[in-house]
GROMACS .gro file of C-alpha atoms in nm:
model
  373
    1MET     CA    1  -0.898   9.176   3.057
    2ILE     CA    2  -1.187   9.244   2.824
    3ASN     CA    3  -1.190   8.996   2.539
    4GLN     CA    4  -1.287   9.202   2.238
    5THR     CA    5  -1.424   8.904   2.049
    6ALA     CA    6  -1.674   8.851   2.326
    7GLU     CA    7  -1.819   9.199   2.291
    8SER     CA    8  -2.052   9.077   2.019
    9ASN     CA    9  -2.248   8.895   2.290
   10LYS     CA   10  -2.356   9.216   2.459
   11ALA     CA   11  -2.582   9.320   2.172
   12ASN     CA   12  -2.813   9.027   2.244
   13ARG     CA   13  -2.982   8.919   2.562
   14ILE     CA   14  -2.856   8.590   2.697
   15HIS     CA   15  -3.196   8.440   2.762
   16TRP     CA   16  -3.083   8.134   2.954
   17MET     CA   17  -2.879   8.348   3.193
   18ASP     CA   18  -3.167   8.592   3.245
   19ASN     CA   19  -3.389   8.292   3.323
   20LEU     CA   20  -3.125   8.142   3.552
   21ARG     CA   21  -3.107   8.467   3.749
   22SER     CA   22  -3.486   8.478   3.789
   23ILE     CA   23  -3.504   8.118   3.908
   24THR     CA   24  -3.214   8.178   4.146
   25ILE     CA   25  -3.407   8.471   4.297
   26PHE     CA   26  -3.706   8.239   4.330
   27LEU     CA   27  -3.485   7.990   4.517
   28VAL     CA   28  -3.377   8.274   4.747
   29VAL     CA   29  -3.747   8.333   4.819
   30LEU     CA   30  -3.794   7.962   4.893
   31TYR     CA   31  -3.492   7.966   5.124
   32HIS     CA   32  -3.617   8.266   5.319
   33VAL     CA   33  -3.976   8.139   5.335
   34GLY     CA   34  -3.834   7.817   5.478
   35GLY     CA   35  -3.682   8.019   5.762
   36VAL     CA   36  -4.035   8.085   5.893
   37TYR     CA   37  -4.104   7.713   5.934
   38GLU     CA   38  -3.762   7.552   5.999
   39ALA     CA   39  -3.757   7.324   6.302
   40ALA     CA   40  -3.401   7.362   6.434
   41GLY     CA   41  -3.460   7.702   6.590
   42LEU     CA   42  -3.166   7.861   6.407
   43TRP     CA   43  -3.378   8.132   6.245
   44GLY     CA   44  -3.630   8.209   6.519
   45TRP     CA   45  -3.416   8.452   6.717
   46PHE     CA   46  -3.368   8.692   6.426
   47TRP     CA   47  -3.601   8.606   6.137
   48ILE     CA   48  -3.888   8.838   6.053
   49VAL     CA   49  -4.158   8.581   6.142
   50ASP     CA   50  -4.117   8.266   6.351
   51ASP     CA   51  -4.411   8.028   6.315
   52PRO     CA   52  -4.430   7.775   6.603
   53ASN     CA   53  -4.557   7.517   6.354
   54THR     CA   54  -4.246   7.378   6.185
   55MET     CA   55  -4.133   7.116   5.934
   56SER     CA   56  -3.795   6.941   5.966
   57TRP     CA   57  -3.744   6.885   5.595
   58VAL     CA   58  -3.765   7.258   5.518
   59GLY     CA   59  -3.436   7.317   5.697
   60ILE     CA   60  -3.272   7.026   5.515
   61VAL     CA   61  -3.380   7.159   5.175
   62GLY     CA   62  -3.263   7.501   5.290
   63ILE     CA   63  -2.910   7.365   5.331
   64MET     CA   64  -2.901   7.284   4.960
   65PHE     CA   65  -3.025   7.633   4.873
   66ASP     CA   66  -2.766   7.782   5.108
   67ILE     CA   67  -2.490   7.607   4.913
   68MET     CA   68  -2.582   7.733   4.570
   69VAL     CA   69  -2.799   8.044   4.552
   70MET     CA   70  -2.555   8.321   4.648
   71PRO     CA   71  -2.257   8.180   4.453
   72THR     CA   72  -2.485   8.148   4.149
   73MET     CA   73  -2.587   8.514   4.182
   74PHE     CA   74  -2.223   8.621   4.213
   75PHE     CA   75  -2.130   8.406   3.912
   76ILE     CA   76  -2.400   8.567   3.697
   77ALA     CA   77  -2.298   8.914   3.815
   78GLY     CA   78  -1.935   8.837   3.730
   79TYR     CA   79  -2.030   8.713   3.385
   80LEU     CA   80  -2.216   9.035   3.308
   81THR     CA   81  -1.955   9.273   3.452
   82PRO     CA   82  -1.714   9.280   3.152
   83THR     CA   83  -2.001   9.389   2.927
   84SER     CA   84  -2.102   9.653   3.182
   85LEU     CA   85  -1.745   9.787   3.184
   86SER     CA   86  -1.677   9.769   2.811
   87GLY     CA   87  -1.691  10.105   2.633
   88LYS     CA   88  -1.727  10.307   2.954
   89THR     CA   89  -1.492  10.532   3.142
   90GLN     CA   90  -1.400  10.427   3.492
   91MET     CA   91  -1.612  10.703   3.642
   92SER     CA   92  -1.919  10.621   3.435
   93PHE     CA   93  -1.884  10.254   3.536
   94ILE     CA   94  -1.867  10.349   3.904
   95ILE     CA   95  -2.161  10.588   3.874
   96GLY     CA   96  -2.361  10.317   3.698
   97LYS     CA   97  -2.293  10.071   3.979
   98LEU     CA   98  -2.377  10.334   4.240
   99LYS     CA   99  -2.715  10.385   4.076
  100ARG     CA  100  -2.772  10.014   4.027
  101LEU     CA  101  -2.652   9.884   4.364
  102LEU     CA  102  -2.578  10.140   4.635
  103ILE     CA  103  -2.866  10.384   4.587
  104PRO     CA  104  -3.130  10.103   4.600
  105TRP     CA  105  -2.940   9.957   4.897
  106PHE     CA  106  -2.944  10.288   5.085
  107ILE     CA  107  -3.315  10.344   5.020
  108ALA     CA  108  -3.389   9.987   5.130
  109VAL     CA  109  -3.189   9.994   5.454
  110VAL     CA  110  -3.348  10.321   5.570
  111THR     CA  111  -3.701  10.206   5.485
  112LEU     CA  112  -3.728   9.825   5.477
  113ILE     CA  113  -3.506   9.748   5.777
  114PRO     CA  114  -3.728   9.959   6.009
  115ILE     CA  115  -4.036   9.788   5.862
  116TYR     CA  116  -3.863   9.454   5.925
  117LYS     CA  117  -3.830   9.530   6.296
  118VAL     CA  118  -4.189   9.652   6.323
  119ILE     CA  119  -4.311   9.321   6.179
  120PHE     CA  120  -4.059   9.121   6.385
  121LEU     CA  121  -4.195   9.263   6.712
  122TYR     CA  122  -4.561   9.263   6.606
  123SER     CA  123  -4.557   8.900   6.487
  124ARG     CA  124  -4.422   8.791   6.829
  125GLY     CA  125  -4.669   9.001   7.029
  126LEU     CA  126  -4.389   9.222   7.161
  127PRO     CA  127  -4.420   9.597   7.225
  128GLN     CA  128  -4.265   9.838   6.976
  129GLU     CA  129  -3.944  10.009   7.086
  130HIS     CA  130  -3.788  10.355   7.059
  131TRP     CA  131  -3.769  10.471   6.696
  132THR     CA  132  -3.389  10.505   6.704
  133THR     CA  133  -3.352  10.127   6.740
  134TYR     CA  134  -3.521  10.052   6.409
  135PHE     CA  135  -3.236  10.148   6.175
  136HIS     CA  136  -2.969   9.908   6.062
  137ILE     CA  137  -2.684  10.105   6.221
  138SER     CA  138  -2.833  10.028   6.564
  139ASN     CA  139  -2.972   9.684   6.478
  140PRO     CA  140  -2.755   9.390   6.588
  141ASN     CA  141  -2.880   9.200   6.285
  142SER     CA  142  -2.757   9.487   6.066
  143GLN     CA  143  -2.849   9.476   5.696
  144ASN     CA  144  -3.002   9.127   5.691
  145TRP     CA  145  -3.076   9.007   5.336
  146LEU     CA  146  -2.959   9.336   5.178
  147TRP     CA  147  -2.589   9.255   5.243
  148PHE     CA  148  -2.552   9.125   4.886
  149LEU     CA  149  -2.573   9.470   4.724
  150PRO     CA  150  -2.277   9.655   4.882
  151VAL     CA  151  -2.061   9.342   4.866
  152LEU     CA  152  -2.133   9.312   4.494
  153PHE     CA  153  -2.047   9.681   4.454
  154ILE     CA  154  -1.706   9.619   4.615
  155PHE     CA  155  -1.648   9.319   4.387
  156ASN     CA  156  -1.718   9.542   4.086
  157LEU     CA  157  -1.468   9.800   4.211
  158VAL     CA  158  -1.201   9.532   4.256
  159TYR     CA  159  -1.269   9.405   3.905
  160LEU     CA  160  -1.234   9.762   3.777
  161LEU     CA  161  -0.893   9.789   3.944
  162ILE     CA  162  -0.782   9.459   3.793
  163SER     CA  163  -0.888   9.583   3.450
  164ARG     CA  164  -0.737   9.928   3.506
  165PHE     CA  165  -0.392   9.787   3.579
  166ASN     CA  166  -0.434   9.525   3.306
  167LEU     CA  167  -0.309   9.246   3.529
  168LYS     CA  168  -0.206   8.951   3.316
  169LEU     CA  169  -0.284   8.605   3.443
  170PRO     CA  170  -0.130   8.288   3.301
  171LYS     CA  171  -0.331   8.124   3.024
  172MET     CA  172  -0.526   7.842   3.183
  173SER     CA  173  -0.792   7.602   3.069
  174LEU     CA  174  -1.142   7.623   3.211
  175LYS     CA  175  -1.090   7.305   3.412
  176MET     CA  176  -0.769   7.435   3.568
  177THR     CA  177  -0.931   7.771   3.643
  178ILE     CA  178  -1.224   7.604   3.815
  179GLY     CA  179  -0.986   7.385   4.013
  180ILE     CA  180  -0.782   7.685   4.130
  181VAL     CA  181  -1.093   7.884   4.218
  182PHE     CA  182  -1.229   7.614   4.443
  183LEU     CA  183  -0.889   7.522   4.589
  184ILE     CA  184  -0.832   7.883   4.694
  185GLY     CA  185  -1.188   7.900   4.822
  186PHE     CA  186  -1.138   7.587   5.033
  187ILE     CA  187  -0.803   7.698   5.178
  188TYR     CA  188  -0.948   8.039   5.267
  189SER     CA  189  -1.267   7.902   5.425
  190PHE     CA  190  -1.080   7.636   5.623
  191THR     CA  191  -0.821   7.887   5.742
  192MET     CA  192  -1.083   8.139   5.853
  193GLY     CA  193  -1.293   7.876   6.031
  194SER     CA  194  -1.030   7.650   6.184
  195ILE     CA  195  -0.720   7.863   6.241
  196PHE     CA  196  -0.873   8.206   6.306
  197GLY     CA  197  -1.204   8.081   6.444
  198MET     CA  198  -1.404   8.333   6.239
  199ARG     CA  199  -1.706   8.111   6.183
  200SER     CA  200  -1.973   8.377   6.171
  201TRP     CA  201  -2.060   8.712   6.014
  202THR     CA  202  -1.894   9.050   6.024
  203LEU     CA  203  -2.170   9.310   6.060
  204THR     CA  204  -2.106   9.678   5.998
  205PRO     CA  205  -2.323   9.973   5.889
  206LEU     CA  206  -2.173   9.956   5.539
  207LEU     CA  207  -2.071   9.595   5.479
  208ASP     CA  208  -2.203   9.264   5.606
  209PHE     CA  209  -2.031   8.946   5.498
  210GLU     CA  210  -1.987   8.586   5.604
  211ASN     CA  211  -1.624   8.555   5.710
  212GLU     CA  212  -1.565   8.204   5.574
  213ARG     CA  213  -1.730   8.262   5.237
  214LEU     CA  214  -1.630   8.609   5.127
  215LEU     CA  215  -1.329   8.510   4.917
  216LEU     CA  216  -1.512   8.209   4.774
  217TYR     CA  217  -1.792   8.441   4.659
  218PHE     CA  218  -1.538   8.673   4.499
  219MET     CA  219  -1.363   8.385   4.325
  220THR     CA  220  -1.699   8.269   4.190
  221PHE     CA  221  -1.761   8.624   4.069
  222LEU     CA  222  -1.423   8.620   3.890
  223LEU     CA  223  -1.502   8.278   3.744
  224GLY     CA  224  -1.810   8.429   3.584
  225SER     CA  225  -1.604   8.708   3.426
  226TYR     CA  226  -1.348   8.450   3.310
  227CYS     CA  227  -1.623   8.255   3.133
  228PHE     CA  228  -1.737   8.571   2.952
  229ASN     CA  229  -1.388   8.678   2.851
  230ASN     CA  230  -1.311   8.333   2.714
  231ASN     CA  231  -1.641   8.280   2.528
  232THR     CA  232  -1.712   7.972   2.737
  233PHE     CA  233  -2.083   7.976   2.658
  234LEU     CA  234  -2.060   8.097   2.299
  235GLU     CA  235  -2.150   7.757   2.154
  236LYS     CA  236  -2.422   7.520   2.261
  237PRO     CA  237  -2.296   7.209   2.443
  238LYS     CA  238  -2.306   6.898   2.228
  239SER     CA  239  -2.223   6.599   2.442
  240LYS     CA  240  -2.440   6.508   2.739
  241VAL     CA  241  -2.194   6.269   2.900
  242MET     CA  242  -2.053   6.508   3.160
  243TYR     CA  243  -2.396   6.658   3.224
  244ASN     CA  244  -2.550   6.317   3.289
  245VAL     CA  245  -2.258   6.206   3.508
  246VAL     CA  246  -2.271   6.516   3.728
  247ASN     CA  247  -2.650   6.487   3.755
  248GLY     CA  248  -2.603   6.130   3.871
  249ILE     CA  249  -2.339   6.193   4.136
  250ALA     CA  250  -2.423   6.542   4.264
  251TRP     CA  251  -2.627   6.393   4.547
  252ILE     CA  252  -2.313   6.242   4.704
  253PRO     CA  253  -2.135   6.564   4.814
  254VAL     CA  254  -2.470   6.733   4.884
  255THR     CA  255  -2.578   6.448   5.114
  256ALA     CA  256  -2.237   6.450   5.283
  257HIS     CA  257  -2.262   6.824   5.348
  258ILE     CA  258  -2.617   6.797   5.482
  259PHE     CA  259  -2.501   6.521   5.718
  260LEU     CA  260  -2.211   6.733   5.843
  261ARG     CA  261  -2.438   7.033   5.891
  262LEU     CA  262  -2.683   6.826   6.098
  263LEU     CA  263  -2.421   6.635   6.299
  264PRO     CA  264  -2.380   6.897   6.577
  265PHE     CA  265  -2.752   6.871   6.659
  266PHE     CA  266  -2.700   6.513   6.778
  267TYR     CA  267  -2.470   6.644   7.055
  268PRO     CA  268  -2.685   6.866   7.279
  269ASP     CA  269  -2.407   6.890   7.540
  270GLY     CA  270  -2.167   7.048   7.293
  271PHE     CA  271  -1.994   6.952   6.971
  272ASN     CA  272  -1.624   6.974   6.898
  273PHE     CA  273  -1.571   7.176   6.581
  274SER     CA  274  -1.234   7.015   6.516
  275PRO     CA  275  -1.012   7.098   6.216
  276VAL     CA  276  -1.107   6.762   6.064
  277TYR     CA  277  -1.476   6.844   6.091
  278ILE     CA  278  -1.431   7.193   5.945
  279ALA     CA  279  -1.221   7.051   5.659
  280GLY     CA  280  -1.496   6.799   5.582
  281TRP     CA  281  -1.757   7.075   5.601
  282TRP     CA  282  -1.580   7.291   5.342
  283LEU     CA  283  -1.469   7.006   5.115
  284SER     CA  284  -1.829   6.882   5.092
  285PHE     CA  285  -1.953   7.240   5.051
  286ASN     CA  286  -1.715   7.313   4.763
  287PHE     CA  287  -1.781   6.988   4.579
  288SER     CA  288  -2.156   7.037   4.626
  289LEU     CA  289  -2.133   7.395   4.499
  290LEU     CA  290  -1.930   7.290   4.195
  291ALA     CA  291  -2.178   7.015   4.106
  292LEU     CA  292  -2.492   7.223   4.164
  293LEU     CA  293  -2.357   7.530   3.984
  294TYR     CA  294  -2.261   7.316   3.685
  295VAL     CA  295  -2.601   7.144   3.676
  296MET     CA  296  -2.787   7.475   3.701
  297ILE     CA  297  -2.585   7.641   3.425
  298GLU     CA  298  -2.595   7.345   3.188
  299SER     CA  299  -2.966   7.282   3.245
  300PHE     CA  300  -3.056   7.639   3.158
  301ARG     CA  301  -2.820   7.650   2.858
  302ARG     CA  302  -2.969   7.331   2.718
  303TYR     CA  303  -3.337   7.359   2.799
  304LEU     CA  304  -3.429   7.715   2.900
  305ASP     CA  305  -3.257   7.934   2.642
  306PHE     CA  306  -3.567   8.116   2.520
  307GLU     CA  307  -3.780   8.420   2.593
  308GLY     CA  308  -4.152   8.450   2.654
  309LYS     CA  309  -4.391   8.702   2.804
  310ILE     CA  310  -4.384   8.545   3.150
  311TRP     CA  311  -4.006   8.498   3.146
  312LYS     CA  312  -3.959   8.856   3.029
  313MET     CA  313  -4.172   8.985   3.316
  314LEU     CA  314  -3.998   8.767   3.576
  315ASN     CA  315  -3.655   8.864   3.445
  316GLN     CA  316  -3.735   9.235   3.455
  317ASN     CA  317  -3.874   9.205   3.807
  318SER     CA  318  -3.611   8.976   3.962
  319TYR     CA  319  -3.392   9.250   4.111
  320GLY     CA  320  -3.686   9.431   4.269
  321VAL     CA  321  -3.831   9.104   4.396
  322TYR     CA  322  -3.503   9.032   4.573
  323ILE     CA  323  -3.511   9.369   4.747
  324ILE     CA  324  -3.871   9.355   4.877
  325HIS     CA  325  -3.945   8.983   4.920
  326VAL     CA  326  -3.848   8.959   5.288
  327ILE     CA  327  -4.100   9.229   5.382
  328MET     CA  328  -4.363   9.033   5.189
  329ILE     CA  329  -4.264   8.726   5.392
  330GLY     CA  330  -4.321   8.931   5.707
  331ILE     CA  331  -4.663   9.058   5.602
  332PHE     CA  332  -4.809   8.732   5.474
  333GLY     CA  333  -4.624   8.514   5.725
  334THR     CA  334  -4.783   8.715   6.007
  335ILE     CA  335  -5.129   8.678   5.851
  336LEU     CA  336  -5.081   8.301   5.817
  337LEU     CA  337  -4.972   8.272   6.182
  338GLY     CA  338  -5.333   8.292   6.296
  339LEU     CA  339  -5.472   8.033   6.054
  340ASP     CA  340  -5.541   7.682   6.182
  341ILE     CA  341  -5.433   7.499   5.870
  342PRO     CA  342  -5.161   7.238   5.801
  343THR     CA  343  -4.808   7.378   5.808
  344ILE     CA  344  -4.732   7.248   5.459
  345LEU     CA  345  -5.030   7.447   5.329
  346LYS     CA  346  -4.904   7.759   5.508
  347TYR     CA  347  -4.564   7.707   5.349
  348LEU     CA  348  -4.706   7.672   4.998
  349LEU     CA  349  -4.941   7.968   5.042
  350LEU     CA  350  -4.658   8.186   5.172
  351ILE     CA  351  -4.444   8.103   4.868
  352LEU     CA  352  -4.734   8.185   4.637
  353PHE     CA  353  -4.825   8.511   4.811
  354VAL     CA  354  -4.469   8.637   4.856
  355TYR     CA  355  -4.348   8.567   4.504
  356GLY     CA  356  -4.676   8.665   4.340
  357PHE     CA  357  -4.731   8.994   4.525
  358SER     CA  358  -4.363   9.088   4.500
  359ASN     CA  359  -4.386   9.059   4.122
  360VAL     CA  360  -4.715   9.252   4.116
  361LEU     CA  361  -4.563   9.538   4.315
  362VAL     CA  362  -4.247   9.554   4.106
  363SER     CA  363  -4.449   9.540   3.783
  364ALA     CA  364  -4.668   9.823   3.913
  365TYR     CA  365  -4.358  10.026   3.993
  366TYR     CA  366  -4.221   9.983   3.639
  367TYR     CA  367  -4.562  10.067   3.492
  368MET     CA  368  -4.590  10.389   3.693
  369LYS     CA  369  -4.229  10.479   3.614
  370GLN     CA  370  -4.296  10.436   3.242
  371ARG     CA  371  -4.613  10.647   3.258
  372LEU     CA  372  -4.435  10.928   3.442
  373THR     CA  373  -4.136  10.949   3.208
   0.00000   0.00000   0.00000
């Protein structure tokens, strides 16, 4: 499956994709900071800090982030996987992914998840509990934001198997491939939600995943590897027609999906999650994802394909920022709880403190690591 002509790309950094990854991590931070101040009460029962001062629009913006951020991360990971595999033995590839994904995940779940619960209880004025309840294997919320790492590891193993057995797929254009990816994603999500009723998460000590989205995430991951293997981004885009059209109409499916997400809140006595409603949910989700993913990729290819000192620092730190940012939300969100200031100011300060201090800590880690080696 590795396109040999594409291997020339691996010698050079793809600056726009590095920048896209960093901004996507920043959007993850925004999404999780919004959970502190969302007004619907969907986050309060489990999120690290629950500020009683809320803003309705934060939850609405969060819906848009929820559509795009994780698929974008899986797409980028899929695009980079063929390069990671090329020239390596199967065992060295697996060991590399263990070091990159599972070892940081293991360290994080045995250290950060207990800290998460300490902050969760402290911020609500609740007494601390027995120490055995602080680990993710006994926590009903399981791995929380760290679920991405072991799922990505499994996706890499599946890709390795596909490459190992050299499975040949029919030659298809990019448009047809995208259409098939999202058609399969829709059928899977609708089937899981409507027919099997699996509209939530599966939480285990090793893997957490959202039942309705797992295959869609994997298909997005494979779409990224397809784009690498077919040199999709080798040349700069010339025409702006499609880019301008999608920018102009992307709000339609996004607005439709936001409306469908909010609709159940207008029925306090209970809402009927009928097959028609679930089909509309996932159709609007898929069209929104397709539009937003396209706009993000094309915007960065066209306008952010460069490197600078700040970008280089943010790109180097992005992975570490993802791992520690929720604990930073807990620390600074708890501090801001006691301040009598406007909620919008709390929200902006929390973004600044979380993203800024996360980058400072990760930069300090890399500095100390360099000095000690």
